[in-house]
Coordinates of C-alpha atoms in Angstrom, one line a residue:
M1 CA 0.1 0.0 0.0
K2 CA 2.9 2.4 0.9
K3 CA 4.4 1.7 -2.5
I4 CA 1.2 2.4 -4.2
F5 CA 0.6 5.7 -2.3
G6 CA 4.1 6.7 -3.1
F7 CA 3.8 6.0 -6.7
I8 CA 0.5 8.0 -6.8
I9 CA 2.3 11.0 -5.1
F10 CA 5.0 10.6 -7.7
L11 CA 2.6 10.7 -10.4
I12 CA 0.9 13.9 -9.1
F13 CA 4.1 15.7 -8.5
T14 CA 5.4 14.9 -12.2
S15 CA 2.2 15.9 -13.6
L16 CA 2.2 19.2 -11.8
I17 CA 5.9 19.8 -13.1
F18 CA 4.7 18.9 -16.6
I19 CA 1.6 21.2 -16.5
S20 CA 3.9 24.1 -15.1
C21 CA 6.2 23.5 -18.0
Q22 CA 3.3 23.7 -20.4
T23 CA 1.8 26.9 -19.0
T24 CA 4.9 29.0 -17.9
Q25 CA 7.9 30.1 -20.0
P26 CA 10.8 31.7 -18.5
L27 CA 10.9 35.4 -18.8
P28 CA 13.6 36.9 -21.3
N29 CA 15.9 39.4 -19.9
L30 CA 14.2 42.5 -21.2
N31 CA 13.6 46.2 -20.1
F32 CA 9.8 45.7 -19.9
R33 CA 9.1 49.4 -19.7
Q34 CA 11.1 50.0 -22.8
E35 CA 9.5 47.2 -24.6
M36 CA 6.0 48.8 -23.9
R37 CA 7.4 52.2 -25.1
N38 CA 8.6 50.6 -28.2
F39 CA 5.1 48.9 -28.8
V40 CA 3.3 52.2 -28.6
I41 CA 5.9 54.0 -30.6
D42 CA 5.8 51.6 -33.3
L43 CA 2.1 51.5 -33.3
S44 CA 2.0 55.3 -33.5
T45 CA 4.3 55.3 -36.5
Y46 CA 2.2 52.9 -38.3
A47 CA -1.1 54.7 -37.7
K48 CA 0.4 58.0 -38.5
N49 CA 1.9 56.8 -41.7
I50 CA -1.7 56.0 -42.8
D51 CA -3.2 59.2 -41.4
S52 CA -1.0 61.8 -40.0
D53 CA -3.8 63.3 -37.8
F54 CA -4.7 59.9 -36.2
I55 CA -4.7 60.4 -32.4
I56 CA -2.7 58.2 -30.0
I57 CA -3.8 58.1 -26.4
P58 CA -2.3 55.4 -24.1
Q59 CA -4.1 55.1 -20.7
N60 CA -2.2 54.7 -17.4
G61 CA 1.4 53.6 -17.4
Q62 CA 2.6 57.2 -17.1
E63 CA 5.8 55.8 -15.6
L64 CA 7.0 55.4 -19.3
I65 CA 7.0 59.2 -19.6
T66 CA 10.3 59.6 -17.6
N67 CA 13.6 57.5 -17.6
T68 CA 12.9 56.6 -13.8
G69 CA 9.2 56.5 -13.7
E70 CA 9.1 59.3 -11.2
G71 CA 8.1 63.0 -11.6
N72 CA 11.7 64.0 -11.2
G73 CA 13.0 61.9 -13.9
T74 CA 14.1 62.9 -17.4
P75 CA 11.2 62.9 -20.0
N76 CA 11.6 60.3 -22.6
T77 CA 11.4 62.3 -25.7
A78 CA 10.7 59.5 -28.1
Y79 CA 7.7 58.2 -26.3
I80 CA 6.3 61.7 -25.6
N81 CA 6.6 62.5 -29.4
A82 CA 4.7 59.4 -30.3
I83 CA 1.6 60.3 -28.3
D84 CA -1.0 63.0 -28.5
A85 CA -2.6 62.6 -25.0
T86 CA -2.5 60.3 -22.0
G87 CA -5.4 58.7 -20.2
R88 CA -5.1 58.5 -16.4
E89 CA -7.5 56.6 -14.1
S90 CA -8.3 57.2 -10.5
M91 CA -5.8 60.1 -9.8
F92 CA -8.3 61.7 -7.2
Y93 CA -10.9 59.0 -6.7
G94 CA -11.1 55.3 -7.1
Y95 CA -7.5 54.1 -6.8
Y96 CA -8.4 51.4 -4.3
S97 CA -12.1 51.7 -4.2
D98 CA -14.7 53.5 -6.1
D99 CA -16.1 56.6 -4.5
Q100 CA -13.2 56.7 -2.2
Q101 CA -10.5 59.4 -2.4
T102 CA -7.0 58.3 -3.8
P103 CA -4.4 58.2 -0.9
D104 CA -2.0 61.2 -1.1
E105 CA 1.2 59.3 -1.7
E106 CA -0.5 57.6 -5.0
R107 CA -2.1 60.8 -6.1
D108 CA 1.0 62.8 -5.8
H109 CA 3.0 60.4 -7.8
L110 CA 0.5 60.3 -10.6
L111 CA 0.0 63.9 -10.5
A112 CA 3.7 64.8 -11.0
L113 CA 3.9 62.5 -14.1
C114 CA 0.7 63.8 -15.5
Q115 CA 2.0 67.5 -15.1
I116 CA 5.2 66.6 -17.0
C117 CA 2.7 65.4 -19.9
E118 CA 0.9 68.7 -19.9
A119 CA 4.4 70.6 -19.8
N120 CA 5.3 68.6 -22.9
N121 CA 2.0 69.3 -24.8
V122 CA 0.5 65.8 -24.0
E123 CA -3.1 66.3 -23.0
V124 CA -4.2 64.5 -20.0
L125 CA -7.6 62.8 -19.9
A126 CA -8.4 62.0 -16.3
T127 CA -11.2 59.7 -15.3
D128 CA -12.1 59.4 -11.6
Y129 CA -14.7 56.7 -10.3
C130 CA -17.1 58.4 -7.9
W131 CA -20.8 58.7 -7.7
D132 CA -21.2 61.0 -4.7
H133 CA -22.2 64.3 -6.3
T134 CA -19.9 66.3 -4.1
K135 CA -17.0 64.1 -4.9
M136 CA -17.8 64.2 -8.7
D137 CA -17.8 68.1 -8.3
N138 CA -14.4 67.9 -6.5
S139 CA -13.1 65.7 -9.2
Y140 CA -13.8 68.1 -12.0
T141 CA -12.2 71.0 -9.9
Y142 CA -9.2 69.2 -8.9
N143 CA -8.7 68.0 -12.6
N144 CA -9.8 70.9 -14.6
V145 CA -9.5 74.0 -12.5
D146 CA -6.3 73.1 -10.4
N147 CA -4.4 71.3 -13.2
N148 CA -5.9 72.1 -16.6
F149 CA -6.6 68.4 -17.3
I150 CA -9.6 67.3 -19.3
S151 CA -11.7 65.0 -17.0
F152 CA -14.7 62.6 -16.7
A153 CA -16.4 61.5 -13.3
A154 CA -17.6 57.8 -14.0
D155 CA -20.4 56.8 -11.6
H156 CA -20.0 53.3 -13.0
R157 CA -16.7 51.4 -13.0
D158 CA -18.0 49.3 -16.0
L159 CA -18.2 52.5 -18.0
N160 CA -21.6 51.4 -19.4
N161 CA -23.6 54.6 -19.1
I162 CA -23.8 58.4 -19.7
P163 CA -23.8 59.8 -16.2
A164 CA -27.0 61.7 -15.2
Y165 CA -24.9 64.1 -13.0
P166 CA -24.0 66.6 -13.7
T167 CA -27.1 67.6 -15.6
T168 CA -25.0 69.9 -17.8
I169 CA -21.7 68.6 -19.2
Y170 CA -18.8 70.0 -17.3
N171 CA -17.2 72.7 -19.5
E172 CA -19.7 72.1 -22.3
N173 CA -19.0 74.3 -25.3
T174 CA -20.2 75.0 -28.8
V175 CA -16.7 74.7 -30.5
D176 CA -15.8 72.4 -33.4
I177 CA -13.3 69.9 -32.0
D178 CA -10.8 68.5 -34.6
D179 CA -7.8 68.4 -32.4
I180 CA -7.5 66.9 -28.8
S181 CA -5.9 70.1 -27.6
L182 CA -9.2 71.9 -28.2
A183 CA -11.3 69.5 -26.1
K184 CA -12.8 70.6 -22.7
N185 CA -14.5 67.5 -21.8
F186 CA -15.1 63.7 -22.8
L187 CA -17.5 60.7 -22.5
Y188 CA -15.9 57.4 -21.6
L189 CA -18.5 54.9 -22.7
I190 CA -16.8 51.7 -23.9
N191 CA -19.4 49.1 -22.6
S192 CA -22.6 49.1 -24.7
E193 CA -24.2 46.4 -22.8
N194 CA -27.3 48.7 -21.9
Y195 CA -28.2 49.2 -25.6
S196 CA -30.0 46.6 -27.5
E197 CA -28.9 47.8 -30.9
K198 CA -26.1 50.0 -32.3
S199 CA -28.9 52.5 -33.3
D200 CA -29.8 52.9 -29.7
F201 CA -26.3 53.7 -28.7
I202 CA -25.7 56.1 -31.7
D203 CA -29.1 57.9 -30.8
D204 CA -28.1 58.2 -27.2
V205 CA -24.6 59.5 -27.7
S206 CA -25.6 61.7 -30.7
G207 CA -28.0 63.5 -28.3
T208 CA -25.0 64.8 -26.3
N209 CA -22.5 67.6 -26.5
Y210 CA -19.3 65.9 -25.3
D211 CA -16.2 67.0 -27.1
V212 CA -14.7 63.5 -27.2
I213 CA -16.4 60.1 -27.3
I214 CA -14.3 57.1 -26.1
M215 CA -16.1 54.0 -27.2
D216 CA -15.5 50.4 -28.5
L217 CA -15.1 49.6 -32.1
Y218 CA -17.8 46.8 -31.7
H219 CA -21.4 46.5 -30.3
N220 CA -22.2 42.8 -29.7
E221 CA -19.3 41.8 -31.9
E222 CA -20.5 43.9 -34.7
A223 CA -18.2 46.8 -35.9
Y224 CA -19.5 50.2 -36.3
T225 CA -19.3 51.5 -39.9
S226 CA -17.5 54.6 -41.0
D227 CA -21.2 56.1 -41.6
E228 CA -22.2 55.4 -38.1
I229 CA -18.8 56.9 -36.9
G230 CA -19.6 59.8 -38.9
Q231 CA -23.0 60.2 -37.2
L232 CA -21.4 60.0 -33.9
R233 CA -18.9 62.8 -34.7
N234 CA -21.8 65.4 -34.6
K235 CA -22.6 67.0 -31.4
N236 CA -26.3 67.4 -30.7
S237 CA -25.7 71.2 -30.8
G238 CA -24.4 70.9 -34.4
E239 CA -20.5 71.1 -33.9
T240 CA -18.1 68.3 -34.7
R241 CA -16.2 66.3 -32.1
L242 CA -13.6 63.5 -32.0
V243 CA -14.5 59.8 -31.7
I244 CA -11.8 57.5 -30.3
A245 CA -11.8 53.7 -30.2
Y246 CA -10.7 51.8 -27.2
M247 CA -8.2 48.9 -27.8
S248 CA -6.3 46.9 -25.1
I249 CA -2.8 46.0 -26.0
G250 CA -1.5 44.7 -22.6
E251 CA -4.3 42.0 -22.4
A252 CA -6.0 39.6 -24.7
E253 CA -9.7 39.5 -24.4
D254 CA -11.6 36.2 -25.0
Y255 CA -14.7 38.0 -26.5
R256 CA -12.7 39.8 -29.3
Y257 CA -12.7 38.7 -33.1
Y258 CA -9.1 37.5 -32.8
W259 CA -9.7 35.0 -30.1
N260 CA -9.1 31.4 -30.7
N261 CA -11.0 28.8 -28.4
S262 CA -8.1 26.6 -28.4
W263 CA -6.0 29.2 -26.8
K264 CA -5.1 28.7 -23.1
T265 CA -2.4 30.0 -20.6
G266 CA 0.9 29.2 -22.4
T267 CA -0.6 28.4 -25.7
P268 CA 0.2 30.5 -27.6
V269 CA 3.5 31.2 -25.6
W270 CA 2.8 34.8 -25.3
L271 CA -0.5 34.2 -23.5
N272 CA -0.1 34.4 -19.8
K273 CA -2.6 34.0 -16.9
E274 CA -6.2 35.4 -16.8
N275 CA -6.8 38.6 -14.8
P276 CA -8.4 37.7 -11.6
N277 CA -10.3 40.9 -11.6
W278 CA -11.6 40.9 -15.2
A279 CA -13.0 37.5 -16.4
G280 CA -12.0 36.7 -20.0
N281 CA -9.0 39.1 -19.9
Y282 CA -5.5 37.5 -20.2
V283 CA -2.1 39.1 -19.5
V284 CA 0.1 38.9 -22.7
R285 CA 3.8 39.0 -23.4
Y286 CA 3.1 42.2 -25.3
W287 CA 6.8 42.4 -26.8
A288 CA 6.0 39.1 -28.8
Q289 CA 5.7 39.8 -32.4
D290 CA 2.7 37.4 -32.9
W291 CA 0.7 39.6 -30.4
K292 CA 1.9 42.7 -32.1
N293 CA 0.8 41.3 -35.5
I294 CA -2.7 41.0 -34.1
I295 CA -2.7 44.6 -32.8
F296 CA -1.1 46.6 -35.6
G297 CA 0.9 46.6 -38.8
N298 CA -1.1 44.8 -41.3
N299 CA -4.7 44.9 -43.1
D300 CA -6.1 42.4 -40.8
S301 CA -4.9 44.0 -37.5
Y302 CA -7.1 45.6 -34.9
L303 CA -5.8 49.0 -35.3
K304 CA -6.2 48.9 -39.0
K305 CA -10.0 48.0 -38.5
I306 CA -10.3 50.9 -36.2
I307 CA -8.7 53.2 -38.9
D308 CA -10.8 51.7 -41.5
A309 CA -14.0 52.4 -39.6
G310 CA -13.3 56.2 -39.5
F311 CA -12.3 56.8 -35.8
D312 CA -10.3 59.9 -35.2
G313 CA -7.8 58.0 -32.8
V314 CA -7.2 55.0 -30.5
Y315 CA -7.3 54.8 -26.6
L316 CA -4.9 52.2 -25.6
D317 CA -5.3 50.3 -22.4
I318 CA -3.3 48.2 -20.1
I319 CA -0.2 50.3 -20.9
D320 CA 0.9 49.5 -17.4
G321 CA 1.1 45.9 -18.3
F322 CA 4.8 46.1 -17.8
E323 CA 4.1 45.8 -14.0
N324 CA 3.1 42.1 -14.5
F325 CA 6.7 41.2 -15.4
E326 CA 8.7 43.5 -13.2

């Protein structure tokens, strides 16, 4: 019996080793921050060679702005020159918990980096997560008045609604917006689950006067057409605005057109573990060429689909994915 039991333990142990080998590949000796910079720079170059006015907005990962990742570091000129704006979540509210103020240390770190962006003509689009009206008011004041950022107070973390408060869009204006530097406000609405049809989404958003719309290329796996994006480009008041497409480059999402149902952690080799906080989102080794080929650089790539649909730019998420490998 002891021999049988020992043999069973041996089988379990060797099986675990085999599974581990199948799912985990040794990390290469890379500068993971520079690899993300290179990714964004190359993506930007590709897009701007097609449309020189195409807008590149990486979200989070502001540590890439300087050589040290701190506010007293030297700005990385190549990266700064490749982007037109930067998105920042939870600088004042929502860093650890929604509707809760971000701790001073984290706030000050992010604020210093975002101020470097502004000083280098990179617009800051700040999103705070709060639903208390006083906190939403504070968010707009801290971002817009105190720091000259453009901001959005999201009352749902899922970004699936147009907030009812404030009743009038903060810094609403009647200016045609053809450059991100002209924008005074934006709507961050990338989850259209509350809309049955694309037409419902288009009607709802078209009835607003936001300067910038950040949305998904797809509604229920159906891509918006260039005509539909053209509709969304008009404010309700008649002026034009910018329409920006969301795209994650630091995680693969199992509900995207590119997903293969045979994929699992380690297969392909650049696919890592699932994000425990977002089901269906998988960390990727973003420096892998096969992943980059999915994102940009060819006519079948995600970015080319966004450009062909007539979007004015792209909003890149999981830029801070380098943290998964440090």
